[in-house]
Tab-separated table of C-alpha atoms and ligand atoms in Angstrom:
chain	number	residue	atom	x	y	z
A	1444	THR	CA	-86.452	-28.944	115.110
A	1445	SER	CA	-84.775	-26.241	117.138
A	1446	PHE	CA	-81.726	-28.427	117.746
A	1447	GLY	CA	-78.835	-28.139	115.373
A	1448	TYR	CA	-77.508	-31.336	113.867
A	1449	LYS	CA	-74.214	-31.061	115.735
A	1450	GLN	CA	-75.922	-30.594	119.077
A	1451	VAL	CA	-78.139	-33.627	118.634
A	1452	ARG	CA	-75.154	-35.718	117.662
A	1453	GLU	CA	-73.249	-34.569	120.731
A	1454	GLU	CA	-76.119	-35.430	123.043
A	1455	GLU	CA	-76.411	-38.783	121.371
A	1456	LYS	CA	-72.727	-39.372	121.817
A	1457	SER	CA	-72.877	-38.821	125.595
A	1458	THR	CA	-75.881	-41.122	125.873
A	1459	LEU	CA	-74.247	-43.792	123.775
A	1460	VAL	CA	-70.987	-43.622	125.663
A	1461	GLY	CA	-73.028	-43.921	128.864
A	1462	ASN	CA	-74.883	-46.963	127.564
A	1463	VAL	CA	-71.753	-48.708	126.385
A	1464	PHE	CA	-70.088	-48.467	129.779
A	1465	SER	CA	-73.256	-49.379	131.701
A	1466	SER	CA	-73.523	-52.588	129.758
A	1467	VAL	CA	-69.865	-53.545	130.011
A	1468	ALA	CA	-69.188	-52.484	133.620
A	1469	SER	CA	-69.264	-55.992	135.091
A	1470	SER	CA	-67.049	-57.498	132.394
A	1471	TYR	CA	-64.899	-54.412	131.803
A	1472	ASP	CA	-61.775	-55.587	133.616
A	1473	LEU	CA	-61.747	-59.004	132.014
A	1474	MET	CA	-62.288	-57.508	128.568
A	1475	ASN	CA	-59.490	-55.037	129.125
A	1476	ASP	CA	-57.125	-57.885	129.880
A	1477	LEU	CA	-58.289	-59.883	126.885
A	1478	MET	CA	-58.208	-57.040	124.406
A	1479	SER	CA	-54.806	-55.691	125.378
A	1480	ALA	CA	-53.345	-59.109	126.238
A	1481	GLY	CA	-52.802	-57.785	129.741
A	1482	LEU	CA	-50.661	-54.904	128.481
A	1483	HIS	CA	-52.969	-52.223	129.879
A	1484	ARG	CA	-51.580	-53.204	133.287
A	1485	LEU	CA	-48.062	-52.267	132.239
A	1486	TRP	CA	-49.253	-49.040	130.616
A	1487	LYS	CA	-51.056	-48.034	133.803
A	1488	ASP	CA	-47.983	-48.930	135.872
A	1489	ARG	CA	-45.929	-46.678	133.631
A	1490	LEU	CA	-48.465	-43.857	133.917
A	1491	VAL	CA	-48.420	-43.992	137.704
A	1492	SER	CA	-44.647	-44.260	137.876
A	1493	LYS	CA	-44.406	-41.062	135.805
A	1494	LEU	CA	-46.868	-39.406	138.169
A	1495	SER	CA	-44.641	-40.152	141.200
A	1496	PRO	CA	-47.382	-40.191	143.838
A	1497	PHE	CA	-46.469	-39.064	147.341
A	1498	PRO	CA	-48.021	-39.370	150.810
A	1499	GLY	CA	-50.497	-36.556	151.393
A	1500	MET	CA	-51.164	-36.181	147.684
A	1501	LYS	CA	-54.518	-34.901	146.429
A	1502	HIS	CA	-55.084	-36.701	143.198
A	1503	LEU	CA	-57.972	-36.763	140.786
A	1504	ASP	CA	-58.378	-39.669	138.383
A	1505	VAL	CA	-61.013	-38.743	135.833
A	1506	ALA	CA	-62.884	-41.359	133.791
A	1507	GLY	CA	-61.476	-43.551	136.545
A	1508	GLY	CA	-63.889	-46.395	135.847
A	1509	THR	CA	-63.261	-49.399	138.040
A	1510	GLY	CA	-60.321	-47.846	139.867
A	1511	ASP	CA	-57.269	-49.316	138.135
A	1512	VAL	CA	-55.258	-46.083	138.167
A	1513	ALA	CA	-56.402	-45.037	141.640
A	1514	PHE	CA	-55.389	-48.399	143.153
A	1515	ARG	CA	-51.944	-48.057	141.620
A	1516	VAL	CA	-51.576	-44.539	143.018
A	1517	LEU	CA	-52.505	-45.829	146.481
A	1518	ASP	CA	-50.235	-48.890	146.167
A	1519	SER	CA	-47.371	-46.634	145.197
A	1520	ILE	CA	-47.979	-44.288	148.145
A	1521	LYS	CA	-48.248	-47.247	150.476
A	1522	SER	CA	-44.892	-48.602	149.413
A	1523	GLU	CA	-43.342	-45.163	149.741
A	1524	ARG	CA	-44.870	-44.803	153.182
A	1525	HIS	CA	-43.318	-48.123	154.097
A	1526	GLN	CA	-39.904	-46.798	153.266
A	1527	ALA	CA	-40.557	-43.465	154.945
A	1528	MET	CA	-41.664	-45.179	158.169
A	1529	ARG	CA	-38.103	-46.269	158.585
A	1530	GLY	CA	-37.159	-42.594	158.464
A	1531	THR	CA	-38.957	-39.656	160.022
A	1532	PHE	CA	-42.291	-39.895	158.295
A	1533	ASN	CA	-45.283	-39.307	160.543
A	1534	ASP	CA	-48.316	-41.293	159.546
A	1535	ASP	CA	-50.720	-38.861	161.235
A	1536	GLU	CA	-49.606	-36.036	159.048
A	1537	GLU	CA	-50.536	-37.943	155.987
A	1538	ASP	CA	-53.674	-36.661	154.352
A	1539	THR	CA	-53.829	-38.504	151.084
A	1540	HIS	CA	-56.962	-38.090	148.974
A	1541	ILE	CA	-57.476	-39.994	145.771
A	1542	TYR	CA	-60.688	-39.141	143.944
A	1543	VAL	CA	-62.033	-41.463	141.278
A	1544	CYS	CA	-64.422	-39.518	139.098
A	1545	ASP	CA	-66.500	-41.205	136.409
A	1546	ILE	CA	-69.708	-40.342	134.630
A	1547	ASN	CA	-70.995	-43.880	134.896
A	1548	PRO	CA	-72.275	-45.113	138.277
A	1549	ASN	CA	-72.080	-48.785	137.221
A	1550	MET	CA	-68.343	-48.510	136.585
A	1551	LEU	CA	-67.912	-46.789	139.969
A	1552	ASN	CA	-69.890	-49.533	141.710
A	1553	VAL	CA	-67.624	-52.212	140.271
A	1554	GLY	CA	-64.687	-50.094	141.427
A	1555	LYS	CA	-66.051	-49.791	144.974
A	1556	ARG	CA	-66.433	-53.550	145.136
A	1557	ARG	CA	-62.881	-54.066	143.938
A	1558	ALA	CA	-61.622	-51.516	146.471
A	1559	ALA	CA	-63.310	-53.439	149.288
A	1560	GLU	CA	-61.673	-56.658	148.059
A	1561	ARG	CA	-58.310	-54.951	148.207
A	1562	GLY	CA	-58.962	-53.569	151.659
A	1563	TYR	CA	-59.092	-49.958	150.457
A	1564	SER	CA	-61.757	-47.782	152.015
A	1565	GLU	CA	-62.475	-44.097	152.576
A	1566	GLU	CA	-60.012	-44.278	155.460
A	1567	HIS	CA	-57.289	-44.709	152.907
A	1568	GLY	CA	-58.442	-41.482	151.310
A	1569	LEU	CA	-60.179	-43.155	148.389
A	1570	LYS	CA	-63.347	-41.395	147.229
A	1571	TRP	CA	-65.729	-42.299	144.391
A	1572	ILE	CA	-67.486	-39.439	142.680
A	1573	GLN	CA	-69.911	-39.427	139.816
A	1574	GLY	CA	-69.075	-36.533	137.535
A	1575	ASP	CA	-68.366	-35.316	134.045
A	1576	ALA	CA	-64.808	-34.610	132.880
A	1577	GLU	CA	-66.154	-31.514	131.156
A	1578	ALA	CA	-67.683	-30.005	134.275
A	1579	LEU	CA	-65.847	-31.034	137.417
A	1580	SER	CA	-67.077	-29.861	140.786
A	1581	PHE	CA	-63.914	-29.512	142.845
A	1582	GLU	CA	-62.356	-26.297	144.055
A	1583	ASP	CA	-59.878	-24.710	141.666
A	1584	GLY	CA	-56.271	-25.540	142.403
A	1585	SER	CA	-57.286	-28.202	144.897
A	1586	MET	CA	-55.367	-31.095	143.339
A	1587	ASP	CA	-51.718	-32.032	143.033
A	1588	GLY	CA	-52.323	-34.387	140.180
A	1589	TYR	CA	-54.801	-35.299	137.492
A	1590	THR	CA	-54.921	-38.409	135.330
A	1591	ILE	CA	-57.298	-39.548	132.651
A	1592	ALA	CA	-56.529	-42.987	131.266
A	1593	PHE	CA	-58.350	-44.297	128.225
A	1594	GLY	CA	-61.036	-41.736	128.852
A	1595	ILE	CA	-60.328	-38.486	127.058
A	1596	ARG	CA	-61.463	-39.981	123.786
A	1597	ASN	CA	-64.919	-40.623	125.213
A	1598	VAL	CA	-65.350	-37.016	126.197
A	1599	THR	CA	-67.447	-34.924	123.802
A	1600	HIS	CA	-65.396	-31.710	124.000
A	1601	ILE	CA	-61.717	-32.471	124.571
A	1602	GLU	CA	-60.831	-28.793	125.054
A	1603	LYS	CA	-63.379	-28.426	127.851
A	1604	ALA	CA	-61.986	-31.450	129.658
A	1605	LEU	CA	-58.441	-30.103	129.303
A	1606	SER	CA	-59.312	-26.684	130.631
A	1607	GLU	CA	-61.142	-28.305	133.555
A	1608	ALA	CA	-57.992	-30.341	134.203
A	1609	TYR	CA	-55.937	-27.155	134.176
A	1610	SER	CA	-58.166	-25.518	136.830
A	1611	TYR	CA	-57.509	-28.300	139.330
A	1612	ASP	CA	-54.082	-29.609	139.213
A	1613	VAL	CA	-50.362	-29.332	139.058
A	1614	TYR	CA	-49.734	-32.286	136.789
A	1615	SER	CA	-51.770	-33.769	134.051
A	1616	PHE	CA	-51.198	-37.202	132.662
A	1617	SER	CA	-53.116	-39.151	130.183
A	1618	VAL	CA	-52.986	-42.410	128.295
A	1619	ILE	CA	-54.352	-42.437	124.809
A	1620	PRO	CA	-54.842	-45.428	122.610
A	1621	ALA	CA	-54.386	-44.486	118.978
A	1622	VAL	CA	-55.834	-47.781	117.875
A	1623	GLY	CA	-57.501	-50.691	119.575
A	1624	GLU	CA	-60.300	-50.173	121.996
A	1625	LEU	CA	-62.607	-51.912	124.307
A	1626	VAL	CA	-65.892	-52.049	122.522
A	1627	ALA	CA	-69.141	-53.713	123.366
A	1628	GLY	CA	-72.839	-53.081	123.245
A	1629	ASP	CA	-75.014	-52.454	120.259
A	1630	ARG	CA	-73.847	-51.691	116.785
A	1631	GLN	CA	-74.672	-48.002	116.942
A	1632	SER	CA	-72.640	-47.515	120.126
A	1633	TYR	CA	-69.839	-49.510	118.596
A	1634	GLN	CA	-69.760	-47.257	115.560
A	1635	TYR	CA	-69.611	-44.133	117.717
A	1636	LEU	CA	-66.659	-45.463	119.648
A	1637	VAL	CA	-64.779	-46.572	116.559
A	1638	GLU	CA	-65.438	-43.141	115.103
A	1639	SER	CA	-64.179	-41.431	118.267
A	1640	ILE	CA	-60.884	-43.325	118.045
A	1641	ARG	CA	-60.478	-42.521	114.376
A	1642	ARG	CA	-61.154	-38.850	115.005
A	1643	PHE	CA	-58.966	-38.509	118.066
A	1644	PRO	CA	-56.035	-36.145	117.361
A	1645	LYS	CA	-52.595	-37.622	116.756
A	1646	GLN	CA	-49.975	-37.434	119.514
A	1647	GLU	CA	-48.376	-34.185	118.338
A	1648	LYS	CA	-51.704	-32.425	117.886
A	1649	PHE	CA	-53.002	-33.620	121.265
A	1650	ALA	CA	-49.805	-32.367	122.921
A	1651	GLN	CA	-50.483	-28.987	121.343
A	1652	MET	CA	-54.032	-28.985	122.697
A	1653	ILE	CA	-52.721	-29.707	126.206
A	1654	GLN	CA	-50.368	-26.770	125.806
A	1655	GLU	CA	-53.191	-24.549	124.601
A	1656	ALA	CA	-55.095	-25.402	127.783
A	1657	GLY	CA	-52.199	-23.776	129.680
A	1658	PHE	CA	-49.951	-26.686	130.643
A	1659	GLU	CA	-46.203	-26.327	130.315
A	1660	ARG	CA	-43.416	-28.819	129.662
A	1661	VAL	CA	-45.854	-30.935	127.718
A	1662	GLU	CA	-44.393	-34.178	126.486
A	1663	TYR	CA	-45.489	-37.573	125.395
A	1664	GLU	CA	-44.095	-41.054	125.368
A	1665	ASN	CA	-45.179	-43.557	122.761
A	1666	LEU	CA	-45.704	-47.114	123.944
A	1667	VAL	CA	-45.753	-50.134	121.653
A	1668	GLY	CA	-44.789	-47.964	118.723
A	1669	GLY	CA	-47.437	-45.323	119.312
A	1670	VAL	CA	-50.471	-47.573	119.646
A	1671	VAL	CA	-50.730	-45.986	123.074
A	1672	ALA	CA	-49.111	-42.808	124.339
A	1673	ILE	CA	-48.734	-41.138	127.713
A	1674	HIS	CA	-49.029	-37.362	127.557
A	1675	SER	CA	-47.966	-35.250	130.476
A	1676	GLY	CA	-47.810	-31.603	131.358
A	1677	LEU	CA	-47.233	-29.363	134.333
A	1678	LYS	CA	-49.133	-26.394	135.654
A	1679	LEU	CA	-46.295	-24.246	136.915
G	1007	LIG	N1	-59.599	-45.216	133.381
G	1007	LIG	C1	-60.181	-46.551	133.418
G	1007	LIG	C2	-59.173	-47.561	132.925
G	1007	LIG	O1	-58.179	-47.139	132.328
G	1007	LIG	O2	-59.379	-48.749	133.137
G	1007	LIG	C3	-61.491	-46.637	132.613
G	1007	LIG	C4	-61.361	-46.341	131.141
G	1007	LIG	S1	-62.866	-46.669	130.255
G	1007	LIG	C5	-62.256	-47.112	128.659
G	1007	LIG	C6	-63.533	-45.059	129.973
G	1007	LIG	C7	-64.317	-44.510	131.150
G	1007	LIG	O3	-64.644	-43.142	130.855
G	1007	LIG	C8	-65.643	-45.198	131.427
G	1007	LIG	O4	-65.669	-45.633	132.756
G	1007	LIG	C9	-66.695	-44.109	131.162
G	1007	LIG	O5	-67.821	-44.208	132.004
G	1007	LIG	C10	-65.894	-42.852	131.439
G	1007	LIG	N2	-66.383	-41.610	130.826
G	1007	LIG	C11	-66.842	-41.423	129.566
G	1007	LIG	N3	-67.161	-40.136	129.360
G	1007	LIG	C12	-66.885	-39.470	130.517
G	1007	LIG	C13	-66.995	-38.119	130.936
G	1007	LIG	N4	-67.459	-37.175	130.133
G	1007	LIG	N5	-66.622	-37.792	132.194
G	1007	LIG	C14	-66.151	-38.737	133.040
G	1007	LIG	N6	-66.023	-40.043	132.701
G	1007	LIG	C15	-66.391	-40.410	131.456
């Protein structure tokens, strides 16, 4: 065959990751709660509080799945807007755009449904886009923030995703589980995911990779003793 072994494995990995999330999309949120005992909610709260969203923000949440991070960003802006309304803030000037980008349309569809339940629509600046973390299609420098929560590990080339992140944003934040993961689907997919967790670089090494992509002031915070960590960096 004209395909190298590595290349075939990489293609297989993308397909498998796709299959896993297609099959779990409808039960994803419930499983997340069960498998983290609800803790993922606190981790996402912490992520968004570190991001400090603001009215008018252009934010890109990659591997955004069913919208958990995006909803928190919007909730946070809404509560800030509430406070600002008492001051001089002009609602018309607000031009908030939160983009949820995910490779899997099933996850996005669940997210759109959840958004409707919460009363969030395009009018609130929420947009759902199917796309690959390794090849984003936004204009360079068009974002104020970038997050990728529990998603970087599923990406085939971490460096590519990081350099894409660097082209778009001012901040980059990411949550990485060192152990423990939502897994479902067939055995082969399961093995790929377990493997991807095992192979994912340790906190220090991942911080270095973020730095190598160009970000400055890179830091990370370990949660629950390093089972999960939030990495952050700035494009200055
Ligand atoms: N961020 C969400 C959360 O924290 O609940 C979803 C995390 S889920 C574990 C991982 C998501 O990454 C899935 O929705 C999957 O479709 C998406 N994904 C995997 N590879 C991707 C890629 N190359 N580009 C964009 N999204 C990807």
